[in-house]
Tab-separated table of C-alpha atoms and ligand atoms in Angstrom:
chain	number	residue	atom	x	y	z
A	1	MET	CA	-72.914	112.805	-130.022
A	2	VAL	CA	-75.616	110.091	-129.977
A	3	SER	CA	-78.211	111.696	-132.110
A	4	CYS	CA	-80.225	108.635	-133.018
A	5	SER	CA	-83.560	108.797	-131.323
A	6	LYS	CA	-84.842	105.431	-132.512
A	7	GLN	CA	-84.249	101.892	-131.282
A	8	LYS	CA	-84.013	99.291	-134.027
A	9	LEU	CA	-85.971	96.126	-133.303
A	10	ARG	CA	-85.386	92.623	-134.719
A	11	THR	CA	-88.356	93.067	-137.064
A	12	GLY	CA	-86.578	96.064	-138.667
A	13	ASP	CA	-89.137	98.479	-137.109
A	14	GLU	CA	-87.694	101.531	-135.417
A	15	MET	CA	-89.214	102.590	-132.101
A	16	PRO	CA	-88.704	106.097	-130.675
A	17	VAL	CA	-86.302	105.720	-127.741
A	18	LEU	CA	-88.510	107.885	-125.471
A	19	GLY	CA	-92.052	106.826	-124.829
A	20	LEU	CA	-94.493	108.544	-122.501
A	21	GLY	CA	-95.508	106.430	-119.576
A	22	THR	CA	-99.250	106.561	-118.789
A	23	TRP	CA	-99.522	104.710	-115.492
A	24	LYS	CA	-101.142	107.075	-112.946
A	25	MET	CA	-101.218	109.931	-115.452
A	26	GLN	CA	-103.526	112.796	-114.471
A	27	ASN	CA	-105.850	114.110	-117.196
A	28	PRO	CA	-104.658	111.587	-119.789
A	29	LYS	CA	-106.588	113.035	-122.759
A	30	GLN	CA	-105.123	116.474	-122.320
A	31	VAL	CA	-101.614	115.353	-121.370
A	32	VAL	CA	-101.301	112.868	-124.280
A	33	TYR	CA	-102.444	115.619	-126.674
A	34	GLN	CA	-99.948	118.065	-125.213
A	35	ALA	CA	-97.264	115.423	-125.368
A	36	ILE	CA	-97.854	114.782	-129.074
A	37	GLU	CA	-97.866	118.497	-129.725
A	38	ALA	CA	-94.575	118.758	-127.832
A	39	GLY	CA	-92.997	116.022	-130.058
A	40	TRP	CA	-93.647	112.766	-128.239
A	41	ARG	CA	-94.300	109.944	-130.701
A	42	HIS	CA	-94.276	106.915	-128.514
A	43	ILE	CA	-96.969	106.218	-125.899
A	44	ASP	CA	-96.674	103.373	-123.404
A	45	CYS	CA	-100.130	102.116	-122.402
A	46	ALA	CA	-101.651	99.147	-120.592
A	47	CYS	CA	-105.156	97.851	-119.896
A	48	ASP	CA	-104.119	97.773	-116.290
A	49	TYR	CA	-103.642	101.570	-116.168
A	50	ASP	CA	-107.402	101.971	-116.491
A	51	ASN	CA	-107.108	104.979	-118.777
A	52	GLU	CA	-106.805	103.611	-122.357
A	53	ILE	CA	-110.060	105.320	-123.457
A	54	GLU	CA	-108.744	108.715	-122.336
A	55	VAL	CA	-105.217	108.138	-123.668
A	56	GLY	CA	-106.774	107.071	-127.024
A	57	ALA	CA	-108.909	110.234	-127.031
A	58	GLY	CA	-105.723	112.319	-126.640
A	59	MET	CA	-104.141	110.504	-129.601
A	60	ARG	CA	-107.293	110.967	-131.690
A	61	LYS	CA	-107.463	114.638	-130.899
A	62	ALA	CA	-103.842	115.084	-132.068
A	63	ILE	CA	-104.476	113.114	-135.284
A	64	ASP	CA	-107.735	114.972	-136.004
A	65	ALA	CA	-105.972	118.331	-135.408
A	66	GLY	CA	-103.288	117.331	-137.920
A	67	VAL	CA	-100.480	117.288	-135.384
A	68	CYS	CA	-99.454	113.864	-136.567
A	69	LYS	CA	-100.754	110.849	-138.440
A	70	ARG	CA	-101.448	107.430	-136.914
A	71	GLU	CA	-98.445	105.997	-138.574
A	72	ASP	CA	-96.160	108.666	-136.976
A	73	LEU	CA	-97.092	107.284	-133.546
A	74	TRP	CA	-95.660	104.193	-131.814
A	75	VAL	CA	-98.322	102.776	-129.475
A	76	THR	CA	-97.476	100.016	-127.001
A	77	SER	CA	-99.950	98.227	-124.824
A	78	LYS	CA	-99.866	95.211	-122.538
A	79	LEU	CA	-101.801	92.032	-121.960
A	80	TRP	CA	-102.948	91.789	-118.361
A	81	ASN	CA	-102.292	88.734	-116.235
A	82	THR	CA	-105.943	87.629	-116.180
A	83	TYR	CA	-106.022	87.135	-119.890
A	84	HIS	CA	-103.139	84.669	-120.427
A	85	ALA	CA	-105.297	81.735	-121.665
A	86	LYS	CA	-105.219	81.234	-125.470
A	87	GLU	CA	-108.990	81.915	-125.737
A	88	HIS	CA	-108.627	85.281	-123.955
A	89	VAL	CA	-105.553	86.865	-125.481
A	90	LYS	CA	-107.189	88.103	-128.736
A	91	ALA	CA	-110.209	89.432	-126.933
A	92	ALA	CA	-108.012	91.342	-124.500
A	93	CYS	CA	-106.064	92.835	-127.384
A	94	GLN	CA	-109.253	93.783	-129.229
A	95	LYS	CA	-110.615	95.477	-126.087
A	96	THR	CA	-107.433	97.523	-125.763
A	97	LEU	CA	-107.634	98.415	-129.492
A	98	GLN	CA	-111.267	99.421	-129.138
A	99	ASP	CA	-110.556	101.523	-125.995
A	100	LEU	CA	-107.551	103.233	-127.635
A	101	GLY	CA	-109.584	103.747	-130.821
A	102	LEU	CA	-106.957	102.074	-132.992
A	103	ASP	CA	-106.938	99.258	-135.512
A	104	TYR	CA	-103.383	98.033	-134.737
A	105	LEU	CA	-100.762	98.322	-131.996
A	106	ASP	CA	-97.144	98.842	-132.792
A	107	LEU	CA	-96.165	96.691	-129.833
A	108	TYR	CA	-98.063	94.350	-127.468
A	109	LEU	CA	-96.352	93.033	-124.408
A	110	VAL	CA	-97.079	90.344	-121.919
A	111	HIS	CA	-97.322	92.510	-118.805
A	112	PHE	CA	-96.010	89.967	-116.274
A	113	PRO	CA	-94.880	86.315	-116.471
A	114	ILE	CA	-97.700	85.607	-114.050
A	115	ALA	CA	-101.059	84.096	-115.004
A	116	LEU	CA	-104.050	85.041	-112.771
A	117	LYS	CA	-107.538	83.588	-112.759
A	118	TYR	CA	-109.762	85.016	-115.507
A	119	VAL	CA	-112.207	87.784	-114.741
A	120	PRO	CA	-114.749	88.516	-117.522
A	121	PHE	CA	-114.735	92.151	-118.837
A	122	GLU	CA	-118.273	92.786	-117.807
A	123	GLU	CA	-117.517	91.734	-114.197
A	124	ARG	CA	-114.485	93.985	-113.791
A	125	TYR	CA	-112.177	95.965	-116.069
A	126	PRO	CA	-109.350	96.140	-115.527
A	127	PRO	CA	-109.232	93.391	-113.032
A	128	GLU	CA	-105.867	94.317	-111.445
A	129	TRP	CA	-104.205	91.901	-109.030
A	130	THR	CA	-106.672	90.384	-106.613
A	131	TYR	CA	-109.544	88.165	-107.629
A	132	ASP	CA	-111.897	89.370	-104.992
A	133	PRO	CA	-110.919	93.040	-104.175
A	134	ALA	CA	-114.203	93.777	-102.462
A	135	SER	CA	-113.906	91.017	-99.946
A	136	ALA	CA	-112.536	91.436	-96.396
A	137	ASN	CA	-109.427	89.483	-97.237
A	138	PRO	CA	-108.619	89.938	-100.944
A	139	LYS	CA	-106.506	87.165	-102.486
A	140	LEU	CA	-104.320	86.586	-105.509
A	141	GLU	CA	-105.661	83.598	-107.515
A	142	PHE	CA	-103.185	82.044	-109.908
A	143	ALA	CA	-104.149	80.196	-113.077
A	144	ASP	CA	-102.532	77.086	-114.542
A	145	ILE	CA	-101.614	78.623	-117.876
A	146	PRO	CA	-98.048	78.045	-119.091
A	147	LEU	CA	-96.245	81.021	-120.622
A	148	HIS	CA	-95.777	79.205	-123.956
A	149	GLU	CA	-99.511	78.989	-124.370
A	150	THR	CA	-99.824	82.761	-123.937
A	151	TRP	CA	-96.918	83.397	-126.282
A	152	GLN	CA	-98.463	81.244	-129.033
A	153	ALA	CA	-101.608	83.276	-128.831
A	154	MET	CA	-99.542	86.520	-128.961
A	155	GLU	CA	-97.943	85.208	-132.205
A	156	VAL	CA	-101.426	84.729	-133.719
A	157	LEU	CA	-102.051	88.515	-133.109
A	158	VAL	CA	-99.080	89.378	-135.340
A	159	GLU	CA	-100.196	86.878	-138.010
A	160	GLU	CA	-103.728	88.384	-138.006
A	161	GLY	CA	-102.403	91.920	-138.252
A	162	LEU	CA	-103.660	93.248	-134.875
A	163	VAL	CA	-100.158	94.049	-133.658
A	164	LYS	CA	-96.902	94.663	-135.422
A	165	ASN	CA	-94.443	93.521	-132.740
A	166	ILE	CA	-94.764	91.407	-129.638
A	167	GLY	CA	-92.692	91.281	-126.522
A	168	VAL	CA	-92.561	90.823	-122.780
A	169	CYS	CA	-92.198	92.685	-119.575
A	170	ASN	CA	-90.606	91.786	-116.309
A	171	TYR	CA	-88.921	88.661	-117.736
A	172	SER	CA	-85.747	87.407	-116.009
A	173	ALA	CA	-82.938	85.772	-118.032
A	174	PRO	CA	-84.112	82.182	-117.492
A	175	LEU	CA	-87.632	83.115	-118.682
A	176	VAL	CA	-86.163	84.787	-121.785
A	177	MET	CA	-83.974	81.631	-122.377
A	178	ASP	CA	-87.055	79.507	-122.234
A	179	LEU	CA	-89.086	81.850	-124.441
A	180	MET	CA	-86.315	81.912	-127.124
A	181	ARG	CA	-86.595	78.155	-127.368
A	182	TYR	CA	-90.285	77.930	-128.136
A	183	ALA	CA	-91.038	81.221	-129.835
A	184	ARG	CA	-91.817	80.967	-133.557
A	185	ILE	CA	-92.002	84.802	-133.598
A	186	LYS	CA	-89.194	85.967	-131.330
A	187	PRO	CA	-89.893	88.729	-128.777
A	188	ALA	CA	-88.835	92.220	-129.938
A	189	ILE	CA	-88.687	93.779	-126.495
A	190	ASN	CA	-88.261	93.012	-122.828
A	191	GLN	CA	-89.622	95.979	-120.813
A	192	ILE	CA	-88.027	95.943	-117.369
A	193	GLU	CA	-87.450	98.329	-114.447
A	194	LEU	CA	-84.214	100.214	-114.975
A	195	HIS	CA	-82.641	103.124	-113.087
A	196	PRO	CA	-79.355	103.752	-111.409
A	197	LYS	CA	-80.451	101.812	-108.301
A	198	LEU	CA	-81.353	98.836	-110.477
A	199	THR	CA	-78.974	98.639	-113.389
A	200	GLN	CA	-79.576	94.978	-114.347
A	201	GLU	CA	-76.414	94.729	-116.492
A	202	ALA	CA	-76.393	90.954	-116.725
A	203	LEU	CA	-80.002	90.880	-118.015
A	204	LEU	CA	-79.230	93.625	-120.512
A	205	ASP	CA	-76.122	91.729	-121.760
A	206	TYR	CA	-78.058	88.496	-122.073
A	207	CYS	CA	-81.057	90.001	-123.905
A	208	GLY	CA	-78.584	91.696	-126.243
A	209	THR	CA	-77.067	88.334	-127.192
A	210	GLN	CA	-80.599	87.171	-128.084
A	211	GLY	CA	-81.454	90.135	-130.207
A	212	LEU	CA	-83.983	91.391	-127.693
A	213	ALA	CA	-84.113	95.242	-127.300
A	214	ILE	CA	-84.697	96.575	-123.802
A	215	THR	CA	-87.107	99.274	-122.655
A	216	GLY	CA	-86.573	100.635	-119.125
A	217	PHE	CA	-89.542	101.593	-117.077
A	218	SER	CA	-89.664	103.796	-113.982
A	219	PRO	CA	-86.474	105.616	-115.181
A	220	PHE	CA	-86.766	108.065	-112.310
A	221	GLY	CA	-86.952	105.223	-109.871
A	222	SER	CA	-89.637	106.530	-107.616
A	223	GLY	CA	-92.579	108.906	-108.111
A	224	SER	CA	-95.506	106.649	-108.753
A	225	TYR	CA	-94.346	103.980	-106.296
A	226	VAL	CA	-93.593	106.564	-103.589
A	227	GLU	CA	-97.176	107.822	-104.126
A	228	LEU	CA	-98.188	104.192	-103.362
A	229	GLY	CA	-96.329	104.300	-100.106
A	230	MET	CA	-93.361	102.265	-101.354
A	231	ASP	CA	-90.583	104.639	-100.176
A	232	ARG	CA	-87.094	103.102	-100.433
A	233	GLY	CA	-85.635	105.943	-98.498
A	234	HIS	CA	-83.937	107.685	-101.421
A	235	LYS	CA	-85.023	110.382	-103.814
A	236	MET	CA	-83.423	109.564	-107.121
A	237	LEU	CA	-83.848	112.983	-108.621
A	238	GLU	CA	-82.024	114.575	-105.737
A	239	GLU	CA	-79.033	112.247	-105.689
A	240	PRO	CA	-75.826	114.278	-105.320
A	241	VAL	CA	-73.949	112.334	-108.034
A	242	LEU	CA	-76.773	113.162	-110.504
A	243	GLN	CA	-77.014	116.692	-109.374
A	244	ALA	CA	-73.319	117.290	-109.901
A	245	ILE	CA	-73.344	115.773	-113.382
A	246	ALA	CA	-76.579	117.636	-114.276
A	247	SER	CA	-75.189	121.041	-113.306
A	248	SER	CA	-71.960	120.439	-115.190
A	249	HIS	CA	-74.039	119.957	-118.358
A	250	GLY	CA	-76.574	122.628	-117.605
A	251	LYS	CA	-79.267	120.030	-117.483
A	252	THR	CA	-81.671	118.572	-114.907
A	253	THR	CA	-81.236	115.324	-113.024
A	254	ALA	CA	-84.233	113.896	-114.863
A	255	GLN	CA	-82.522	114.667	-118.198
A	256	VAL	CA	-79.285	113.036	-117.023
A	257	LEU	CA	-81.249	109.856	-115.976
A	258	LEU	CA	-82.856	109.659	-119.479
A	259	ARG	CA	-79.512	110.298	-121.184
A	260	TRP	CA	-77.848	107.561	-119.095
A	261	GLY	CA	-80.505	105.099	-120.119
A	262	ILE	CA	-80.254	106.074	-123.816
A	263	GLN	CA	-76.476	105.831	-123.806
A	264	ARG	CA	-76.809	102.279	-122.337
A	265	GLY	CA	-78.708	101.375	-125.527
A	266	THR	CA	-82.184	101.150	-124.029
A	267	SER	CA	-85.406	102.906	-124.790
A	268	LEU	CA	-87.239	104.485	-121.807
A	269	VAL	CA	-90.835	105.254	-120.807
A	270	PRO	CA	-90.778	108.090	-118.344
A	271	LYS	CA	-94.127	109.337	-117.109
A	272	THR	CA	-95.152	112.885	-116.389
A	273	SER	CA	-98.499	114.617	-116.228
A	274	ASN	CA	-96.840	118.049	-116.253
A	275	ALA	CA	-96.766	120.146	-119.407
A	276	GLU	CA	-93.321	121.682	-118.659
A	277	ARG	CA	-91.803	118.363	-117.736
A	278	LEU	CA	-93.088	116.845	-121.027
A	279	LYS	CA	-90.779	119.264	-122.806
A	280	GLU	CA	-87.972	118.869	-120.269
A	281	ASN	CA	-87.978	115.022	-120.653
A	282	LEU	CA	-87.788	115.206	-124.417
A	283	ASN	CA	-84.915	117.692	-124.465
A	284	VAL	CA	-82.119	115.199	-123.992
A	285	PHE	CA	-80.646	114.960	-127.475
A	286	ASP	CA	-78.301	117.963	-127.323
A	287	PHE	CA	-75.738	116.651	-124.859
A	288	GLU	CA	-73.776	113.522	-124.201
A	289	LEU	CA	-72.443	111.966	-120.949
A	290	SER	CA	-68.919	110.828	-120.847
A	291	GLU	CA	-68.090	107.150	-120.297
A	292	GLU	CA	-66.900	108.047	-116.861
A	293	GLU	CA	-70.146	109.818	-116.032
A	294	VAL	CA	-72.160	106.797	-117.272
A	295	ALA	CA	-70.001	104.530	-115.065
A	296	ASN	CA	-70.321	106.756	-112.030
A	297	ILE	CA	-74.101	106.710	-112.406
A	298	SER	CA	-74.127	102.982	-112.854
A	299	ALA	CA	-72.026	102.572	-109.723
A	300	MET	CA	-75.006	103.824	-107.761
A	301	ASN	CA	-76.574	100.394	-108.243
A	302	LEU	CA	-78.128	98.813	-105.091
A	303	ASN	CA	-80.415	96.285	-106.817
A	304	VAL	CA	-83.401	98.135	-105.427
A	305	ARG	CA	-86.584	97.175	-107.124
A	306	TYR	CA	-89.979	98.927	-106.929
A	307	ASN	CA	-92.056	96.782	-109.300
A	308	ASP	CA	-92.326	93.609	-107.319
A	309	PRO	CA	-95.862	92.223	-107.511
A	310	GLY	CA	-95.214	90.345	-104.336
A	311	GLU	CA	-95.069	93.631	-102.493
A	312	PHE	CA	-98.205	94.973	-104.228
A	313	CYS	CA	-99.992	91.857	-103.072
A	314	LYS	CA	-98.509	91.539	-99.642
A	315	GLY	CA	-101.199	90.295	-97.297
A	316	MET	CA	-103.258	89.193	-100.296
A	317	GLY	CA	-101.827	85.711	-100.739
A	318	GLY	CA	-98.785	87.020	-102.614
A	319	ALA	CA	-95.341	85.698	-101.900
A	320	TYR	CA	-92.966	88.577	-101.053
A	321	PRO	CA	-90.737	89.406	-102.763
A	322	ILE	CA	-91.378	87.482	-105.977
A	323	TYR	CA	-88.225	88.700	-107.718
A	324	ALA	CA	-85.672	88.208	-104.961
B	401	NDP	N1	-94.176	97.059	-117.747
B	401	NDP	C1	-94.367	97.282	-116.424
B	401	NDP	O1	-94.571	96.404	-115.539
B	401	NDP	C2	-94.259	98.664	-115.904
B	401	NDP	C3	-94.315	99.672	-116.814
B	401	NDP	N2	-94.250	101.022	-116.347
B	401	NDP	C4	-94.298	102.102	-117.407
B	401	NDP	O2	-93.255	103.013	-117.050
B	401	NDP	C5	-93.815	104.304	-116.911
B	401	NDP	C6	-92.923	105.164	-116.057
B	401	NDP	O3	-92.709	104.579	-114.762
B	401	NDP	P1	-93.287	105.175	-113.414
B	401	NDP	O4	-93.229	104.127	-112.437
B	401	NDP	O5	-94.572	105.883	-113.707
B	401	NDP	O6	-92.236	106.271	-112.952
B	401	NDP	P2	-91.119	107.277	-113.484
B	401	NDP	O7	-89.810	106.736	-113.086
B	401	NDP	O8	-91.358	107.633	-114.921
B	401	NDP	O9	-91.494	108.493	-112.562
B	401	NDP	C7	-92.594	109.192	-112.642
B	401	NDP	C8	-92.552	110.249	-111.498
B	401	NDP	O10	-91.501	111.234	-111.801
B	401	NDP	C9	-92.140	112.505	-111.897
B	401	NDP	N3	-91.418	113.292	-112.934
B	401	NDP	C10	-91.483	113.047	-114.276
B	401	NDP	N4	-90.691	113.802	-114.993
B	401	NDP	C11	-90.029	114.604	-114.045
B	401	NDP	C12	-89.071	115.658	-114.106
B	401	NDP	N5	-88.529	116.061	-115.257
B	401	NDP	N6	-88.646	116.198	-112.953
B	401	NDP	C13	-89.138	115.794	-111.746
B	401	NDP	N7	-90.053	114.846	-111.638
B	401	NDP	C14	-90.507	114.197	-112.740
B	401	NDP	C15	-93.594	112.298	-112.153
B	401	NDP	O11	-94.355	113.344	-111.595
B	401	NDP	P3	-95.194	114.326	-112.578
B	401	NDP	O12	-96.172	113.468	-113.300
B	401	NDP	O13	-95.910	115.213	-111.560
B	401	NDP	O14	-94.204	115.030	-113.421
B	401	NDP	C16	-93.846	110.994	-111.369
B	401	NDP	O15	-93.990	111.252	-110.009
B	401	NDP	C17	-95.208	103.993	-116.436
B	401	NDP	O16	-95.969	105.153	-116.491
B	401	NDP	C18	-95.581	102.880	-117.316
B	401	NDP	O17	-95.989	103.401	-118.574
B	401	NDP	C19	-94.132	101.270	-115.051
B	401	NDP	C20	-94.090	100.310	-114.117
B	401	NDP	C21	-94.196	98.897	-114.484
B	402	NHF	O1	-97.146	98.498	-114.927
B	402	NHF	C1	-97.546	98.660	-113.805
B	402	NHF	C2	-96.845	99.290	-112.785
B	402	NHF	O2	-96.678	98.347	-111.731
B	402	NHF	C3	-97.939	97.934	-111.163
B	402	NHF	C4	-97.659	97.016	-110.027
B	402	NHF	O3	-96.842	95.972	-110.315
B	402	NHF	C5	-98.718	97.219	-112.188
B	402	NHF	O4	-99.957	96.863	-111.654
B	402	NHF	C6	-98.873	98.179	-113.326
B	402	NHF	O5	-99.533	97.520	-114.375
């Protein structure tokens, strides 16, 4: 039985393997408070989710109520694409800290390996993808900022004590290879899309050889994206292979998906705004999938990706699909 619920990072820090996703969360203050009461200790945030003030208020409420202490929580946030320049990275991190009501982050991630033109906070926050969203024909505007410049500024955040760990999201193997060459402080995490339709074994193996732990986002493979009209024609939580395995263990398909990810050695950041599902998604440490079950789930792979910025920006000057 795999009972370990922490993922060891290269810094020696241990991150709870299940983190609560907050993208598109309804009633974040209440849900985050309920989550912490239910036992969640890792919250996955981002400036881009436009809710860090409410998420922070939920954490504060739990701390003030004595449910947990700040040091019991693992809080991750992400640097948005418009703040990649060395002179903007620290201010972006400080803004996130202020919004969350914290004086340090456990983990700060570069959200995408894509630099976009700077938008000042007072003009628009968060700036999201397009430079001119109010115009008739909104466009992506890229910025000439190399990733190593951004990483050097991320390293300074560790040295100044604003963040304990730094990492990346949505990095392919060649980008990780490059990063490992120039990083003085090596990345602790690569947070990538992972579910049975996108198993990314080669990337997992490669990051493993470099001491990079992996967090899987969108572990249920749909939900938020389907709400955005990005239907890939399958309903992950209703897949017959998963349903059969779930019923043989007396578990739900969501719990099987989380268990599959944990047994592959990754942490995961499932999102729910629902009080019952907060408990359901945490209740995955009392059963184990067999090697055959893990393999059968992995065999569902179709290399189907939801989080392709090119698709989000289709018709907005974005190349589609960026990751193909
Ligand atoms: N680094 C990056 O670029 C990215 C990071 N992320 C992170 O990953 C998190 C999770 O990914 P996300 O794309 O939101 O999607 P998920 O795969 O976590 O799916 C969320 C959907 O599943 C539903 N759901 C949750 N639990 C259950 C359950 N037990 N049974 C049935 N349905 C359930 C939710 O609905 P309901 O709320 O009603 O329960 C929602 O519709 C994000 O919130 C974000 O923190 C996501 C995308 C990109
Ligand atoms: O993490 C996230 C989920 O995906 C979205 C689209 O790429 C991002 O904008 C968001 O920040």
